[in-house]
């Protein structure tokens, strides 16, 4: 079998595959997955607190410890295409290597959704950023904005509140998607302000961000907010473009799976983690889903 993706889902699956001695090739572009940018993760089972970098390192160490007769690893490799011919799939990487298999587990996760507003692309990395852990400290003692209302936005705001002068959270609707406990905790901080029902129209600034213009949806008026940094946390886009012609996806590009078994609609292909249409996306869920997939794959192979 071939496992694609080295986040919690793909890493967990590859360890199980090796333990079950399934002949497996594991391909990933990077180790650790999305939360590698997190300063600390507090809910990874078995670790009261662990940095994203250490989590990635642990995945790598754990997978590599299982390399042997049955498991082979190709890291720093991106899968570009998967095509089907009869009962075989051809998995091609960007370096041009091609592998043949009858069984695939896709665990390619997701990436950041980009802000659709005037000048957002031009001012990216010039005050507008998608990674608070990477860029946040550059904005110490400054006024900043966080765009979004989910857990990632609140986590980002909490990080920034530690050293920024003020944080304005801008949410497009009237309600926050983040867990209530997190919302209440973060909004208690006197340095934070929340603007709800706001549609961001434009990022302002010449060489560097100096603010943003938003439409207040409640009264239709355009308003301006002066900030030195903008942190965007408005959701994820599944990394599934490379299989869009092979596997049925839902309307936002997630792989449709049977949640009992992780099977996709294409016999021979399973999927797990954030690239699938499950409702909840977390490290432990991704790892658990991938283990379920692996159990189902094992059964499928051994009952053929
Ligand atoms: C900022 C942030 C903080 C978070 N904090 C937490 C937290 O505290 N606790 C928690 O439980 N969850 C957290 N999450 C959610 C959690 O990170 C995800 O649910 C989890 O990473 C999903 O795992 P995954 O294995 O499905 O995908 P991902 O983690 O996205 O991993 C996908 C992997 O596939 C690789 N890949 C992608 N495309 C290809 C390709 N074509 N070829 C080869 N390899 C490919 C990538 O390099 C990556 O290694 C956070 C997410 C973010 C963005």
Tab-separated table of C-alpha atoms and ligand atoms in Angstrom:
chain	number	residue	atom	x	y	z
A	1	UNK	CA	0.000	0.000	0.000
A	2	UNK	CA	0.955	3.652	-0.275
A	3	UNK	CA	0.270	6.216	2.449
A	4	UNK	CA	0.414	9.874	1.408
A	5	UNK	CA	0.917	12.595	4.048
A	6	UNK	CA	3.045	12.904	7.192
A	7	UNK	CA	0.738	14.658	9.654
A	8	UNK	CA	-0.829	12.817	12.600
A	9	UNK	CA	-3.054	10.767	10.257
A	10	UNK	CA	-0.404	9.482	7.849
A	11	UNK	CA	2.201	9.008	10.576
A	12	UNK	CA	-0.173	6.978	12.772
A	13	UNK	CA	-1.229	4.851	9.808
A	14	UNK	CA	2.319	4.099	8.756
A	15	UNK	CA	3.259	2.911	12.260
A	16	UNK	CA	0.235	0.602	12.341
A	17	UNK	CA	1.011	-0.622	8.831
A	18	UNK	CA	4.570	-1.503	9.851
A	19	UNK	CA	3.401	-3.272	13.012
A	20	UNK	CA	1.008	-5.320	10.894
A	21	UNK	CA	3.774	-5.990	8.355
A	22	UNK	CA	1.836	-4.585	5.445
A	23	UNK	CA	4.217	-3.799	2.607
A	24	UNK	CA	3.987	-0.007	2.690
A	25	UNK	CA	5.494	3.026	1.031
A	26	UNK	CA	5.003	6.236	3.008
A	27	UNK	CA	5.360	9.483	1.069
A	28	UNK	CA	5.217	12.951	2.583
A	29	UNK	CA	6.280	16.437	1.612
A	30	UNK	CA	6.821	17.439	5.265
A	31	UNK	CA	6.595	15.954	8.757
A	32	UNK	CA	4.140	16.923	11.476
A	33	UNK	CA	1.266	18.538	9.602
A	34	UNK	CA	-0.517	21.775	10.284
A	35	UNK	CA	0.012	22.232	13.989
A	36	UNK	CA	3.762	22.271	13.480
A	37	UNK	CA	3.386	26.080	13.622
A	38	UNK	CA	1.779	25.941	17.096
A	39	UNK	CA	3.924	27.126	19.954
A	40	UNK	CA	2.311	24.620	22.314
A	41	UNK	CA	-0.285	21.903	21.857
A	42	UNK	CA	-2.101	20.941	25.048
A	43	UNK	CA	-4.426	18.177	23.940
A	44	UNK	CA	-2.216	15.613	22.205
A	45	UNK	CA	-2.896	12.502	24.274
A	46	UNK	CA	0.092	11.506	26.396
A	47	UNK	CA	1.721	14.956	26.270
A	48	UNK	CA	0.354	17.608	28.663
A	49	UNK	CA	2.146	20.201	26.533
A	50	UNK	CA	4.271	19.860	23.416
A	51	UNK	CA	5.492	22.337	20.779
A	52	UNK	CA	4.473	21.820	17.157
A	53	UNK	CA	8.108	21.297	16.216
A	54	UNK	CA	8.608	18.600	18.850
A	55	UNK	CA	5.387	16.902	17.779
A	56	UNK	CA	6.685	16.769	14.191
A	57	UNK	CA	10.032	15.449	15.386
A	58	UNK	CA	8.311	12.748	17.432
A	59	UNK	CA	6.230	11.654	14.429
A	60	UNK	CA	9.351	11.422	12.326
A	61	UNK	CA	11.286	9.477	14.980
A	62	UNK	CA	8.377	7.108	15.587
A	63	UNK	CA	7.806	6.392	11.886
A	64	UNK	CA	11.513	5.990	11.118
A	65	UNK	CA	11.865	3.588	14.058
A	66	UNK	CA	9.493	1.283	12.185
A	67	UNK	CA	11.277	1.400	8.847
A	68	UNK	CA	12.368	-2.068	7.824
A	69	UNK	CA	11.303	-4.969	5.659
A	70	UNK	CA	7.733	-3.787	5.341
A	71	UNK	CA	7.908	0.013	5.626
A	72	UNK	CA	9.775	2.344	3.287
A	73	UNK	CA	9.741	6.143	3.712
A	74	UNK	CA	10.144	8.860	1.107
A	75	UNK	CA	10.076	12.280	2.750
A	76	UNK	CA	10.461	15.720	1.141
A	77	UNK	CA	8.436	14.260	-1.734
A	78	UNK	CA	5.076	15.550	-2.934
A	79	UNK	CA	2.610	13.335	-4.734
A	80	UNK	CA	1.458	15.174	-7.848
A	81	UNK	CA	-0.971	12.742	-9.439
A	82	UNK	CA	-2.722	9.445	-8.835
A	83	UNK	CA	-4.233	7.689	-11.841
A	84	UNK	CA	-6.007	4.362	-12.178
A	85	UNK	CA	-5.457	1.595	-14.680
A	86	UNK	CA	-7.481	-1.559	-14.086
A	87	UNK	CA	-7.025	-2.544	-10.461
A	88	UNK	CA	-3.734	-0.625	-10.165
A	89	UNK	CA	-3.074	2.969	-9.163
A	90	UNK	CA	-0.077	4.924	-10.448
A	91	UNK	CA	1.242	7.328	-7.833
A	92	UNK	CA	3.560	9.944	-9.309
A	93	UNK	CA	5.711	12.339	-7.273
A	94	UNK	CA	6.915	15.789	-8.280
A	95	UNK	CA	10.434	14.404	-8.695
A	96	UNK	CA	9.044	12.165	-11.474
A	97	UNK	CA	9.151	8.833	-9.618
A	98	UNK	CA	6.177	6.562	-10.206
A	99	UNK	CA	4.882	3.792	-7.941
A	100	UNK	CA	2.329	1.101	-8.592
A	101	UNK	CA	-0.100	-0.099	-5.953
A	102	UNK	CA	-3.538	-1.588	-5.411
A	103	UNK	CA	-4.131	0.161	-2.080
A	104	UNK	CA	-3.812	3.823	-1.068
A	105	UNK	CA	-4.457	5.818	2.094
A	106	UNK	CA	-4.663	9.555	1.505
A	107	UNK	CA	-3.841	11.677	4.564
A	108	UNK	CA	-2.795	14.957	2.968
A	109	UNK	CA	-4.639	17.251	5.393
A	110	UNK	CA	-5.354	20.837	4.519
A	111	UNK	CA	-3.819	24.305	4.139
A	112	UNK	CA	-4.823	27.887	4.863
A	113	UNK	CA	-7.763	29.643	3.205
A	114	UNK	CA	-6.607	32.976	1.803
A	115	UNK	CA	-8.306	36.284	2.579
A	116	UNK	CA	-10.257	37.571	-0.393
A	117	UNK	CA	-9.927	41.360	-0.061
A	118	UNK	CA	-8.336	44.125	-2.116
A	119	UNK	CA	-4.528	44.239	-1.601
A	120	UNK	CA	-4.485	41.092	0.598
A	121	UNK	CA	-2.171	39.256	-1.819
A	122	UNK	CA	0.104	42.259	-2.375
A	123	UNK	CA	0.569	42.860	1.362
A	124	UNK	CA	1.066	39.195	2.326
A	125	UNK	CA	4.315	38.930	4.329
A	126	UNK	CA	4.267	42.765	4.549
A	127	UNK	CA	2.076	42.962	7.613
A	128	UNK	CA	-0.542	40.420	6.529
A	129	UNK	CA	0.285	36.906	7.622
A	130	UNK	CA	-1.190	33.436	8.021
A	131	UNK	CA	1.152	32.313	10.807
A	132	UNK	CA	1.086	33.951	14.225
A	133	UNK	CA	3.694	31.612	15.702
A	134	UNK	CA	6.104	32.487	12.898
A	135	UNK	CA	5.527	36.260	12.668
A	136	UNK	CA	3.688	37.279	15.855
A	137	UNK	CA	6.728	38.421	17.885
A	138	UNK	CA	7.555	40.996	15.165
A	139	UNK	CA	4.425	42.871	16.247
A	140	UNK	CA	5.258	43.248	19.942
A	141	UNK	CA	3.732	46.449	21.421
A	142	UNK	CA	1.736	47.117	18.242
A	143	UNK	CA	-1.971	47.156	17.449
A	144	UNK	CA	-2.957	44.104	15.404
A	145	UNK	CA	-6.078	42.437	14.019
A	146	UNK	CA	-7.006	38.775	13.826
A	147	UNK	CA	-9.481	37.793	11.120
A	148	UNK	CA	-11.719	34.805	11.918
A	149	UNK	CA	-13.881	33.384	14.683
A	150	UNK	CA	-12.889	29.723	15.008
A	151	UNK	CA	-10.474	27.997	17.376
A	152	UNK	CA	-7.447	28.899	15.260
A	153	UNK	CA	-8.399	32.612	15.353
A	154	UNK	CA	-8.857	32.574	19.125
A	155	UNK	CA	-5.643	30.605	19.626
A	156	UNK	CA	-3.841	33.198	17.513
A	157	UNK	CA	-5.428	36.080	19.433
A	158	UNK	CA	-4.399	34.480	22.739
A	159	UNK	CA	-0.795	34.195	21.552
A	160	UNK	CA	-0.700	37.814	20.348
A	161	UNK	CA	-2.277	39.196	23.527
A	162	UNK	CA	0.840	38.144	25.395
A	163	UNK	CA	2.934	40.858	23.722
A	164	UNK	CA	0.862	43.059	21.373
A	165	UNK	CA	-0.541	46.427	22.484
A	166	UNK	CA	-4.052	45.493	21.365
A	167	UNK	CA	-5.780	42.748	19.382
A	168	UNK	CA	-8.973	43.345	17.410
A	169	UNK	CA	-10.761	40.179	16.417
A	170	UNK	CA	-12.810	40.579	13.240
A	171	UNK	CA	-15.518	38.022	12.553
A	172	UNK	CA	-17.794	37.957	9.508
A	173	UNK	CA	-20.863	36.736	11.414
A	174	UNK	CA	-22.598	37.341	14.711
A	175	UNK	CA	-21.368	34.139	16.362
A	176	UNK	CA	-17.943	32.638	16.972
A	177	UNK	CA	-17.271	29.043	15.903
A	178	UNK	CA	-14.561	28.550	18.538
A	179	UNK	CA	-15.223	26.534	21.711
A	180	UNK	CA	-17.177	28.579	24.243
A	181	UNK	CA	-14.594	28.053	26.971
A	182	UNK	CA	-11.837	29.472	24.727
A	183	UNK	CA	-13.981	32.405	23.588
A	184	UNK	CA	-14.843	33.380	27.157
A	185	UNK	CA	-11.251	33.075	28.326
A	186	UNK	CA	-9.739	35.107	25.484
A	187	UNK	CA	-12.396	37.845	25.475
A	188	UNK	CA	-11.799	38.479	29.182
A	189	UNK	CA	-8.451	40.061	28.352
A	190	UNK	CA	-8.779	43.875	28.526
A	191	UNK	CA	-6.481	44.262	25.479
A	192	UNK	CA	-8.901	42.501	23.096
A	193	UNK	CA	-11.851	43.936	21.205
A	194	UNK	CA	-14.192	41.959	18.936
A	195	UNK	CA	-15.912	43.318	15.847
A	196	UNK	CA	-18.683	41.035	14.602
A	197	UNK	CA	-20.637	41.119	11.320
A	198	UNK	CA	-17.719	42.632	9.445
A	199	UNK	CA	-16.769	41.968	5.828
A	200	UNK	CA	-13.191	42.944	5.094
A	201	UNK	CA	-13.043	44.881	1.837
A	202	UNK	CA	-9.484	46.166	1.631
A	203	UNK	CA	-6.113	45.977	3.314
A	204	UNK	CA	-4.505	49.399	3.367
A	205	UNK	CA	-0.874	50.416	3.316
A	206	UNK	CA	1.701	51.240	0.708
A	207	UNK	CA	4.803	49.114	1.352
A	208	UNK	CA	3.468	47.736	4.629
A	209	UNK	CA	0.039	47.199	6.208
A	210	UNK	CA	-1.309	50.236	8.050
A	211	UNK	CA	-4.916	49.150	8.450
A	212	UNK	CA	-7.994	47.685	6.875
A	213	UNK	CA	-11.399	48.755	5.616
A	214	UNK	CA	-14.434	46.658	6.436
A	215	UNK	CA	-18.147	46.829	5.787
A	216	UNK	CA	-20.287	46.722	8.895
A	217	UNK	CA	-22.971	44.286	7.743
A	218	UNK	CA	-25.459	45.567	10.325
A	219	UNK	CA	-25.605	49.120	8.920
A	220	UNK	CA	-23.887	48.678	5.524
A	221	UNK	CA	-21.306	51.393	6.340
A	222	UNK	CA	-17.618	51.160	5.458
A	223	UNK	CA	-15.333	51.600	8.455
A	224	UNK	CA	-11.583	51.792	8.924
A	225	UNK	CA	-9.356	50.153	11.494
A	226	UNK	CA	-5.737	51.215	11.941
A	227	UNK	CA	-3.431	48.260	12.691
A	228	UNK	CA	0.190	47.368	11.967
A	229	UNK	CA	-0.370	43.640	11.509
A	230	UNK	CA	-3.186	41.392	10.292
A	231	UNK	CA	-3.323	37.694	11.155
A	232	UNK	CA	-5.723	35.695	9.004
A	233	UNK	CA	-7.345	32.535	10.400
A	234	UNK	CA	-10.403	31.930	8.250
A	235	UNK	CA	-10.256	28.215	7.734
A	236	UNK	CA	-8.653	25.524	5.739
A	237	UNK	CA	-8.637	24.214	2.181
A	238	UNK	CA	-8.197	20.441	1.833
A	239	UNK	CA	-5.072	19.269	-0.009
A	240	UNK	CA	-6.993	17.158	-2.481
A	241	UNK	CA	-6.512	18.887	-5.851
A	242	UNK	CA	-4.190	16.086	-6.976
A	243	UNK	CA	-7.024	13.510	-6.767
A	244	UNK	CA	-9.946	15.657	-7.881
A	245	UNK	CA	-10.366	13.731	-11.144
A	246	UNK	CA	-10.149	10.348	-9.426
A	247	UNK	CA	-12.105	10.533	-6.164
A	248	UNK	CA	-15.501	12.160	-5.498
A	249	UNK	CA	-15.050	15.288	-3.345
A	250	UNK	CA	-17.693	17.340	-1.549
A	251	UNK	CA	-18.440	20.912	-2.571
A	252	UNK	CA	-15.547	22.327	-0.568
A	253	UNK	CA	-13.069	19.809	-1.908
A	254	UNK	CA	-12.965	17.282	0.936
A	255	UNK	CA	-12.776	13.581	0.151
A	256	UNK	CA	-16.086	11.884	0.841
A	257	UNK	CA	-15.613	8.856	3.059
A	258	UNK	CA	-17.668	6.209	4.774
A	259	UNK	CA	-17.065	7.155	8.405
A	260	UNK	CA	-17.277	3.541	9.625
A	261	UNK	CA	-14.363	2.386	7.513
A	262	UNK	CA	-12.676	5.493	5.970
A	263	UNK	CA	-13.277	4.031	2.491
A	264	UNK	CA	-13.613	6.570	-0.295
A	265	UNK	CA	-15.974	5.917	-3.162
A	266	UNK	CA	-13.104	4.468	-5.180
A	267	UNK	CA	-12.426	0.828	-4.238
A	268	UNK	CA	-8.806	0.518	-3.134
A	269	UNK	CA	-8.517	4.084	-1.804
A	270	UNK	CA	-9.079	5.086	1.822
A	271	UNK	CA	-8.691	8.583	3.297
A	272	UNK	CA	-8.334	9.983	6.820
A	273	UNK	CA	-7.865	13.237	8.689
A	274	UNK	CA	-8.442	16.826	7.606
A	275	UNK	CA	-8.604	16.012	3.895
A	276	UNK	CA	-11.906	14.173	4.498
A	277	UNK	CA	-15.460	15.359	5.071
A	278	UNK	CA	-15.616	14.389	8.758
A	279	UNK	CA	-17.133	17.107	10.936
A	280	UNK	CA	-14.282	17.637	13.369
A	281	UNK	CA	-10.621	18.248	12.678
A	282	UNK	CA	-8.073	17.689	15.415
A	283	UNK	CA	-4.757	15.876	15.780
A	284	UNK	CA	-6.174	13.027	17.865
A	285	UNK	CA	-9.137	12.619	15.518
A	286	UNK	CA	-6.887	12.509	12.447
A	287	UNK	CA	-4.646	9.878	14.033
A	288	UNK	CA	-7.632	7.804	15.199
A	289	UNK	CA	-9.354	7.973	11.812
A	290	UNK	CA	-6.168	6.836	10.110
A	291	UNK	CA	-5.843	3.879	12.457
A	292	UNK	CA	-9.451	2.942	11.648
A	293	UNK	CA	-8.571	3.131	7.947
A	294	UNK	CA	-5.552	0.939	8.499
A	295	UNK	CA	-7.596	-1.705	10.317
A	296	UNK	CA	-10.079	-1.705	7.438
A	297	UNK	CA	-7.300	-1.922	4.850
A	298	UNK	CA	-5.742	-4.828	6.719
A	299	UNK	CA	-9.062	-6.638	6.772
A	300	UNK	CA	-9.657	-5.923	3.074
A	301	UNK	CA	-6.231	-7.269	2.094
A	302	UNK	CA	-6.494	-10.380	4.247
A	303	UNK	CA	-10.034	-11.316	3.271
A	304	UNK	CA	-9.433	-11.031	-0.488
B	1	LIG	C1	-2.567	26.739	13.718
B	1	LIG	C2	-3.222	25.431	14.037
B	1	LIG	C3	-3.225	24.984	15.333
B	1	LIG	C4	-3.828	23.771	15.650
B	1	LIG	N1	-3.801	23.361	16.940
B	1	LIG	C5	-4.328	22.166	17.263
B	1	LIG	C6	-4.269	21.702	18.604
B	1	LIG	O1	-3.780	22.376	19.503
B	1	LIG	N2	-4.776	20.476	18.858
B	1	LIG	C7	-5.351	19.679	17.888
B	1	LIG	O2	-5.769	18.568	18.186
B	1	LIG	N3	-5.421	20.116	16.618
B	1	LIG	C8	-4.929	21.327	16.278
B	1	LIG	N4	-5.022	21.769	14.995
B	1	LIG	C9	-5.663	20.908	13.985
B	1	LIG	C10	-4.702	19.795	13.590
B	1	LIG	O3	-3.442	20.352	13.313
B	1	LIG	C11	-5.255	19.049	12.383
B	1	LIG	O4	-6.539	18.559	12.656
B	1	LIG	C12	-4.331	17.894	12.030
B	1	LIG	O5	-3.032	18.357	11.746
B	1	LIG	C13	-4.849	17.110	10.838
B	1	LIG	O6	-3.942	16.094	10.576
B	1	LIG	P1	-3.801	15.404	9.141
B	1	LIG	O7	-2.761	14.356	9.296
B	1	LIG	O8	-5.132	15.016	8.640
B	1	LIG	O9	-3.299	16.543	8.142
B	1	LIG	P2	-2.103	17.593	8.215
B	1	LIG	O10	-1.698	17.843	9.593
B	1	LIG	O11	-2.543	18.733	7.373
B	1	LIG	O12	-0.911	16.819	7.497
B	1	LIG	C14	-0.909	16.583	6.134
B	1	LIG	C15	0.466	16.135	5.715
B	1	LIG	O13	0.426	15.753	4.341
B	1	LIG	C16	1.528	16.321	3.641
B	1	LIG	N5	1.070	16.505	2.266
B	1	LIG	C17	0.096	17.340	1.811
B	1	LIG	N6	-0.067	17.192	0.487
B	1	LIG	C18	0.821	16.251	0.094
B	1	LIG	C19	1.134	15.661	-1.168
B	1	LIG	N7	0.483	15.998	-2.283
B	1	LIG	N8	2.116	14.729	-1.214
B	1	LIG	C20	2.777	14.357	-0.079
B	1	LIG	N9	2.521	14.880	1.140
B	1	LIG	C21	1.555	15.808	1.220
B	1	LIG	C22	1.834	17.609	4.389
B	1	LIG	O14	3.192	17.972	4.234
B	1	LIG	C23	1.537	17.201	5.830
B	1	LIG	O15	2.662	16.622	6.425
B	1	LIG	C24	-4.439	22.988	14.637
B	1	LIG	C25	-4.423	23.435	13.317
B	1	LIG	C26	-3.829	24.640	13.013
B	1	LIG	C27	-3.827	25.121	11.585
